[in-house]
Amino acid sequence: MLKSFIEVSPESDFPIQNLPYGIFSTKENPSTRVGTRLGDFVVDLAFLDEQKLFDQQYGFFAESSLNRFMSAGRETWRRIRQRLTDLLSEGGDTVWEEAMRVRALIPVSDVQMHLPVAVGDYTDFYASREHATNVGIMFRGKENALMPNWLHLPVGYHGRASSVVLTGTDVIRPRGQVKPKDAPLEFTASRQLDFELEMGFFIGTGNDLGEPISIENAHEHIFGMVLLNDWSARDIQAWEYQPLGPFLAKNFATSISPWVVTMDALESFRVQGPKQDPAPLPYLKSDSANGYDITLEVTLQSATMDEAQTISCSNMKHLYWSLTQMLAHHTVTGCNMRTGDLCGTGTISGPTEDSYGSMLELTWRGEKPIKLSNGETRKFLQDGDTVTMKGYCQGDGYRVGFGEVTGKILPTIDR
């Protein structure tokens, strides 16, 4: 098994098999720059570039976002990944001296992470059959759980890139129009604030306007993935969403994890997705294994709890629609994607009650409150609650993980 020249725990999300990318700074050097993560260290790629340890000087590692690097294309991504593997592996390239290694490897406790990508556009999909079915049963009944189009195309909507935030950013409870059953319309703080367990994927290289991305080539355009929490105000959504879909209910915050895990790092964990019946139209049809075996976990910790409590365990392999199908569908009209565009998978729910990816499902619209370890109960999220999502792929003696995305609910601001 490939090992790095520094010891990394088998339980770490960041062994040499991962090598994700993020943007960081330090107190000693406040300039934002690109790094990769290896165990408990951040490797300063701008420093490596400055020391001419790559095949050429790229320049884009000194940037405040990954965008220029991402736009370079898959051949460059793979060349840099291979070079980093050579430099960081046990018994690998010894071209750099011990003094260089000391400067290049920074303890993770000494770094400040930043939003990894300058997000252009943000699109959120609705790709989990289990989630769509659960929501459909709640609102329309079992007979009409799935809308007629759902099994034929990956449903999506355009979200807000401006409110995509980094893990650790507090989320202020939103206000909006709410129409309780048998009560007058009111403008109030949301009483049904929710999380959504999702994965996000970033577009590395885009396409020209009018030129769709084919299902066969879609994977070449996807740079990597992050954990994503698409915070949602269910009561605001229930009143506003017809006929055009969610608007204010989802535009106030979308949290992502700081490390972008590349598709090459995830290649070993590709799996065949669920059988699609009816068969999709030709532009969405693929026989490749385009699903991913990524274990996902959600914990909740109230303001009075000493430790977080696991409330959901799911897996990305449950998604009905694949990333490549989402991208092919998004561009089939000729829509041009750009470097830094972010797409969310939609809530990832599994087949069992403990694998549901939202409070809406876990509590079945508030009918079955969750019991917390300190005696509290939850129908939806309350002020002071902290939601944390984690995800990883389990290999033989190592794991490729995403770290975590976390956010704390703060009271609404009255103005």
Coordinates of C-alpha atoms in Angstrom, one line a residue:
M1 CA 0.0 0.0 0.0
L2 CA 1.3 3.5 -0.9
K3 CA 2.4 5.4 2.2
S4 CA 3.7 8.9 2.8
F5 CA 7.0 9.9 4.3
I6 CA 5.1 11.2 7.4
E7 CA 3.0 8.8 9.4
V8 CA -0.8 9.2 8.8
S9 CA -3.4 7.3 10.9
P10 CA -5.5 4.8 9.0
E11 CA -8.5 6.7 10.4
S12 CA -7.4 10.0 8.9
D13 CA -9.4 11.4 6.0
F14 CA -6.3 12.7 4.4
P15 CA -3.7 10.0 3.5
I16 CA -1.5 10.2 0.5
Q17 CA -4.2 8.5 -1.5
N18 CA -6.4 11.6 -1.1
L19 CA -4.4 14.8 -1.7
P20 CA -7.3 17.2 -1.9
Y21 CA -7.0 20.9 -2.6
G22 CA -8.0 24.0 -0.6
I23 CA -7.1 27.6 0.1
F24 CA -5.4 28.6 3.3
S25 CA -3.4 31.3 5.1
T26 CA -1.3 31.5 8.3
K27 CA -0.6 34.3 10.8
E28 CA 3.0 34.3 9.7
N29 CA 2.0 34.6 6.0
P30 CA -1.6 36.0 5.6
S31 CA -1.5 35.6 1.8
T32 CA -4.1 33.1 0.7
R33 CA -2.7 30.3 -1.4
V34 CA -3.3 26.7 -2.5
G35 CA -2.5 23.8 -0.3
T36 CA -3.1 20.1 -0.1
R37 CA -3.8 18.1 3.1
L38 CA -1.6 15.2 4.3
G39 CA -2.6 13.8 7.7
D40 CA -2.4 16.6 10.2
F41 CA -0.4 18.9 7.9
V42 CA -1.1 21.3 5.1
V43 CA 1.4 21.2 2.2
D44 CA 2.1 24.7 0.8
L45 CA 1.9 24.2 -3.0
A46 CA 2.8 27.9 -3.7
F47 CA 6.1 27.2 -1.8
L48 CA 6.7 24.0 -3.8
D49 CA 6.0 25.9 -7.0
E50 CA 8.3 28.7 -6.0
Q51 CA 11.1 26.2 -5.3
K52 CA 10.6 24.7 -8.8
L53 CA 9.6 21.3 -7.6
F54 CA 7.0 20.8 -10.3
D55 CA 7.7 20.1 -14.0
Q56 CA 7.2 23.8 -14.6
Q57 CA 6.3 26.9 -12.6
Y58 CA 2.5 27.2 -12.8
G59 CA 1.9 30.4 -10.8
F60 CA -1.7 29.5 -10.0
F61 CA -0.9 28.0 -6.6
A62 CA -0.4 31.6 -5.3
E63 CA -4.0 32.4 -6.1
S64 CA -6.8 33.1 -3.6
S65 CA -9.0 30.4 -5.2
L66 CA -8.6 27.1 -7.1
N67 CA -10.2 28.5 -10.2
R68 CA -7.1 29.0 -12.3
F69 CA -5.8 25.6 -11.4
M70 CA -9.2 24.0 -12.1
S71 CA -9.3 25.7 -15.5
A72 CA -6.0 24.0 -16.6
G73 CA -7.8 20.7 -17.4
R74 CA -7.6 17.1 -16.4
E75 CA -4.2 16.4 -17.9
T76 CA -2.6 19.1 -15.7
W77 CA -4.6 18.0 -12.7
R78 CA -3.3 14.4 -13.1
R79 CA 0.3 15.5 -13.8
I80 CA 0.3 17.6 -10.6
R81 CA -1.3 14.9 -8.5
Q82 CA 1.3 12.4 -9.7
R83 CA 4.1 14.8 -8.9
L84 CA 2.8 15.4 -5.4
T85 CA 2.5 11.6 -4.9
D86 CA 6.2 11.3 -5.9
L87 CA 7.3 14.1 -3.5
L88 CA 5.2 13.0 -0.5
S89 CA 5.5 9.2 -0.7
E90 CA 7.8 7.1 1.5
G91 CA 11.0 6.5 -0.4
G92 CA 9.9 8.8 -3.2
D93 CA 11.6 11.7 -4.8
T94 CA 14.3 13.1 -2.5
V95 CA 15.0 16.2 -4.5
W96 CA 13.8 18.5 -1.8
E97 CA 15.9 18.9 1.4
E98 CA 14.7 18.6 5.0
A99 CA 14.7 22.4 5.3
M100 CA 12.3 22.6 2.4
R101 CA 10.0 20.1 4.0
V102 CA 9.9 21.9 7.2
R103 CA 8.8 25.1 5.4
A104 CA 6.3 23.3 3.1
L105 CA 4.5 21.2 5.8
I106 CA 2.4 23.4 8.1
P107 CA 0.5 21.9 11.1
V108 CA -3.2 22.1 10.3
S109 CA -3.8 23.8 13.7
D110 CA -1.7 26.7 12.4
V111 CA -3.7 27.4 9.3
Q112 CA -6.9 29.4 8.5
M113 CA -9.0 27.8 5.7
H114 CA -10.9 29.9 3.2
L115 CA -13.6 29.3 0.6
P116 CA -11.8 27.0 -1.9
V117 CA -13.4 28.2 -5.1
A118 CA -14.8 31.5 -6.4
V119 CA -18.2 30.1 -7.1
G120 CA -19.8 31.2 -10.4
D121 CA -23.2 29.7 -10.6
Y122 CA -24.9 27.2 -8.2
T123 CA -27.3 24.6 -9.3
D124 CA -29.0 22.2 -6.9
F125 CA -30.5 18.9 -8.1
Y126 CA -33.0 16.5 -6.6
A127 CA -31.3 13.2 -7.4
S128 CA -32.2 10.8 -4.6
R129 CA -35.3 8.7 -5.3
E130 CA -35.7 7.9 -1.6
H131 CA -35.8 11.6 -0.7
A132 CA -38.1 12.5 -3.6
T133 CA -40.4 9.7 -2.7
N134 CA -40.5 10.5 1.0
V135 CA -41.3 14.2 0.3
G136 CA -43.9 13.3 -2.2
I137 CA -45.7 10.9 0.2
M138 CA -45.8 13.7 2.8
F139 CA -47.2 16.3 0.5
R140 CA -49.1 14.4 -2.2
G141 CA -49.8 10.9 -0.8
K142 CA -48.3 7.5 -1.7
E143 CA -50.0 7.2 -5.1
N144 CA -48.5 10.4 -6.4
A145 CA -45.2 10.4 -4.5
L146 CA -43.0 10.9 -7.6
M147 CA -43.9 13.5 -10.2
P148 CA -44.3 12.1 -13.8
N149 CA -41.0 13.6 -14.9
W150 CA -38.8 12.5 -12.0
L151 CA -37.7 9.1 -13.4
H152 CA -36.9 10.6 -16.8
L153 CA -34.6 13.5 -15.9
P154 CA -32.5 14.8 -13.0
V155 CA -34.7 17.6 -11.6
G156 CA -32.8 20.8 -10.6
Y157 CA -33.1 24.5 -9.9
H158 CA -30.8 27.5 -9.9
G159 CA -29.6 28.6 -6.4
R160 CA -27.6 31.5 -5.1
A161 CA -23.8 31.4 -5.4
S162 CA -23.4 34.5 -3.2
S163 CA -24.5 32.7 -0.1
V164 CA -22.3 29.7 -0.4
V165 CA -20.2 29.8 2.8
L166 CA -17.3 27.8 4.3
T167 CA -17.8 25.3 7.1
G168 CA -17.9 27.0 10.5
T169 CA -19.9 30.0 9.3
D170 CA -22.9 30.6 11.6
V171 CA -26.4 30.4 10.0
I172 CA -28.9 33.1 11.0
R173 CA -32.4 31.9 11.1
P174 CA -34.2 33.4 8.1
R175 CA -37.5 35.2 8.1
G176 CA -40.2 35.1 5.4
Q177 CA -43.8 34.6 4.6
V178 CA -45.3 31.6 6.3
K179 CA -48.9 30.3 5.9
P180 CA -49.8 28.0 8.8
K181 CA -52.7 25.6 8.3
D182 CA -56.0 27.2 9.3
A183 CA -54.2 30.5 10.2
P184 CA -53.6 33.8 8.5
L185 CA -50.5 34.5 6.5
E186 CA -47.6 36.0 8.6
F187 CA -44.1 37.4 8.2
T188 CA -42.0 35.6 10.8
A189 CA -38.9 33.7 11.6
S190 CA -38.9 30.2 10.1
R191 CA -40.1 27.6 12.6
Q192 CA -39.1 24.7 10.3
L193 CA -35.4 25.3 9.7
D194 CA -33.7 22.2 8.3
F195 CA -30.5 20.8 6.9
E196 CA -30.0 18.8 3.7
L197 CA -27.2 16.2 3.5
E198 CA -25.7 16.6 0.1
M199 CA -22.5 16.4 -1.9
G200 CA -21.4 19.2 -4.1
F201 CA -19.2 19.0 -7.3
F202 CA -17.2 21.7 -8.9
I203 CA -16.9 22.3 -12.6
G204 CA -13.2 22.4 -13.6
T205 CA -13.4 23.1 -17.4
G206 CA -16.5 24.5 -19.0
N207 CA -18.1 24.3 -22.4
D208 CA -18.9 26.9 -25.0
L209 CA -22.4 28.3 -25.3
G210 CA -24.5 26.1 -27.6
E211 CA -22.3 23.0 -27.2
P212 CA -23.7 20.4 -24.8
I213 CA -21.4 18.2 -22.7
S214 CA -22.0 14.6 -23.6
I215 CA -22.6 11.9 -21.0
E216 CA -19.4 10.2 -22.3
N217 CA -17.2 13.2 -21.7
A218 CA -18.9 14.7 -18.6
H219 CA -16.4 13.3 -16.1
E220 CA -13.6 15.2 -17.9
H221 CA -15.2 18.5 -16.8
I222 CA -15.7 17.6 -13.1
F223 CA -12.8 18.7 -10.9
G224 CA -13.8 17.3 -7.5
M225 CA -16.4 17.1 -4.7
V226 CA -17.1 18.6 -1.3
L227 CA -19.6 18.0 1.5
L228 CA -22.6 20.4 1.1
N229 CA -25.4 21.4 3.5
D230 CA -28.2 23.1 1.7
W231 CA -29.9 24.8 4.6
S232 CA -33.7 25.0 4.0
A233 CA -36.7 26.8 5.6
R234 CA -39.5 24.3 5.1
D235 CA -42.4 26.5 6.1
I236 CA -41.2 29.4 3.9
Q237 CA -40.7 26.8 1.1
A238 CA -44.2 25.3 1.5
W239 CA -45.9 28.7 0.8
E240 CA -43.6 30.0 -1.9
Y241 CA -42.6 27.1 -4.1
Q242 CA -45.6 26.8 -6.4
P243 CA -45.4 27.1 -9.3
L244 CA -41.7 27.8 -9.8
G245 CA -39.9 26.0 -7.0
P246 CA -37.9 27.1 -4.0
F247 CA -36.6 30.7 -3.7
L248 CA -36.1 32.4 -0.3
A249 CA -36.4 29.1 1.5
K250 CA -32.9 28.1 0.2
N251 CA -31.1 31.3 -0.6
F252 CA -29.8 32.3 2.8
A253 CA -26.9 29.8 3.3
T254 CA -25.3 26.8 1.6
S255 CA -22.3 25.4 3.6
I256 CA -19.4 23.5 2.0
S257 CA -16.4 21.7 3.4
P258 CA -12.9 23.4 2.7
W259 CA -11.1 20.5 1.0
V260 CA -12.0 19.7 -2.6
V261 CA -11.5 15.9 -3.1
T262 CA -10.6 15.2 -6.7
M263 CA -12.4 12.7 -8.9
D264 CA -9.1 10.9 -9.4
A265 CA -8.8 10.3 -5.7
L266 CA -12.3 8.9 -5.7
E267 CA -11.8 6.7 -8.8
S268 CA -11.3 3.5 -6.8
F269 CA -14.7 4.0 -5.1
R270 CA -16.9 4.2 -8.1
V271 CA -19.9 1.8 -8.0
Q272 CA -22.8 1.0 -10.2
G273 CA -25.8 3.2 -9.3
P274 CA -29.4 2.0 -8.8
K275 CA -31.1 0.4 -11.9
Q276 CA -32.9 3.1 -13.9
D277 CA -36.3 2.0 -15.0
P278 CA -37.6 3.3 -17.4
A279 CA -34.3 3.5 -19.3
P280 CA -33.3 7.2 -19.7
L281 CA -33.2 8.8 -23.1
P282 CA -30.0 8.3 -25.1
Y283 CA -28.3 11.6 -24.0
L284 CA -28.6 10.4 -20.4
K285 CA -27.8 6.7 -20.9
S286 CA -24.5 5.3 -19.7
D287 CA -23.3 1.8 -18.8
S288 CA -20.4 3.1 -16.7
A289 CA -20.2 2.8 -13.0
N290 CA -20.9 6.5 -12.2
G291 CA -22.0 6.2 -8.6
Y292 CA -19.7 6.6 -5.6
D293 CA -19.5 4.6 -2.3
I294 CA -19.2 7.5 0.1
T295 CA -20.3 6.9 3.7
L296 CA -22.1 10.0 5.1
E297 CA -22.9 11.0 8.7
V298 CA -24.9 13.8 10.3
T299 CA -24.6 14.8 13.9
L300 CA -26.6 17.3 15.9
Q301 CA -25.5 19.1 19.1
S302 CA -27.8 21.4 21.0
A303 CA -26.6 24.3 23.0
T304 CA -27.0 22.2 26.2
M305 CA -25.4 19.0 25.0
D306 CA -21.8 18.0 25.9
E307 CA -21.3 15.8 22.8
A308 CA -22.8 15.7 19.4
Q309 CA -25.3 12.9 18.6
T310 CA -25.5 11.0 15.3
I311 CA -28.9 11.4 13.8
S312 CA -28.4 10.1 10.2
C313 CA -26.0 7.7 8.4
S314 CA -26.4 7.5 4.6
N315 CA -24.3 6.8 1.5
M316 CA -23.9 8.6 -1.9
K317 CA -24.3 5.3 -3.7
H318 CA -28.0 5.6 -3.1
L319 CA -28.3 8.5 -5.6
Y320 CA -30.6 7.6 -8.6
W321 CA -29.1 10.1 -10.9
S322 CA -25.3 10.3 -11.3
L323 CA -23.0 13.4 -11.5
T324 CA -22.4 12.8 -15.2
Q325 CA -26.1 12.6 -15.9
M326 CA -26.7 15.8 -14.0
L327 CA -24.0 17.6 -16.0
A328 CA -25.1 16.2 -19.3
H329 CA -28.7 17.2 -18.6
H330 CA -27.7 20.7 -17.4
T331 CA -26.0 21.4 -20.7
V332 CA -28.2 19.5 -23.2
T333 CA -29.8 22.8 -24.2
G334 CA -26.4 24.3 -24.9
C335 CA -26.1 26.0 -21.5
N336 CA -22.5 26.9 -20.9
M337 CA -20.9 25.8 -17.6
R338 CA -17.9 27.8 -16.3
T339 CA -14.9 27.0 -14.1
G340 CA -16.0 27.3 -10.5
D341 CA -19.6 26.5 -11.1
L342 CA -21.0 24.4 -8.2
C343 CA -23.7 21.7 -8.5
G344 CA -25.4 20.0 -5.5
T345 CA -26.8 16.5 -5.6
G346 CA -29.9 17.2 -3.6
T347 CA -30.6 15.5 -0.3
I348 CA -29.0 12.0 -0.1
S349 CA -31.4 9.7 1.7
G350 CA -31.1 5.9 2.0
P351 CA -33.8 3.2 2.2
T352 CA -34.0 3.1 6.0
E353 CA -35.4 5.7 8.5
D354 CA -32.0 6.3 10.1
S355 CA -30.5 7.1 6.6
Y356 CA -32.8 10.0 5.8
G357 CA -30.9 13.1 4.9
S358 CA -33.1 15.9 6.4
M359 CA -35.1 16.7 9.5
L360 CA -38.1 16.8 7.3
E361 CA -37.8 13.1 6.7
L362 CA -36.2 12.0 10.0
T363 CA -39.1 13.5 12.0
W364 CA -41.6 12.9 9.1
R365 CA -42.6 16.5 8.9
G366 CA -42.5 16.9 12.7
E367 CA -44.8 14.0 13.5
K368 CA -42.0 11.8 15.0
P369 CA -39.7 14.1 16.9
I370 CA -36.1 13.0 17.4
K371 CA -35.1 12.3 21.0
L372 CA -31.7 13.7 21.9
S373 CA -29.4 12.2 24.5
N374 CA -30.0 15.0 27.1
G375 CA -33.8 14.5 27.0
E376 CA -34.5 17.3 24.5
T377 CA -36.6 16.6 21.3
R378 CA -36.4 18.1 17.9
K379 CA -38.9 18.4 15.1
F380 CA -36.8 20.9 13.3
L381 CA -33.6 22.8 14.1
Q382 CA -33.6 25.3 17.1
D383 CA -31.4 28.2 17.8
G384 CA -28.0 27.1 19.2
D385 CA -28.1 23.7 17.4
T386 CA -24.9 22.8 15.5
V387 CA -25.2 20.4 12.6
T388 CA -22.0 18.6 11.4
M389 CA -21.7 16.4 8.3
K390 CA -18.8 14.0 7.6
G391 CA -18.0 11.8 4.7
Y392 CA -15.4 9.3 3.6
C393 CA -14.6 6.4 1.3
Q394 CA -13.2 3.3 3.0
G395 CA -10.2 1.7 1.3
D396 CA -8.0 -1.3 2.4
G397 CA -6.1 0.1 5.3
Y398 CA -6.9 3.8 4.5
R399 CA -9.8 6.1 3.9
V400 CA -10.3 9.0 1.5
G401 CA -12.4 11.6 3.4
F402 CA -13.8 15.0 3.1
G403 CA -13.3 16.3 6.6
E404 CA -16.5 18.0 7.8
V405 CA -18.9 20.8 7.1
T406 CA -20.5 22.3 10.2
G407 CA -22.8 25.2 11.0
K408 CA -24.5 26.7 14.1
I409 CA -28.0 28.2 14.1
L410 CA -28.2 31.7 15.4
P411 CA -31.4 33.6 16.3
T412 CA -33.1 35.7 13.6
I413 CA -32.2 39.4 13.3
D414 CA -35.1 41.7 13.9
R415 CA -35.0 44.8 11.7

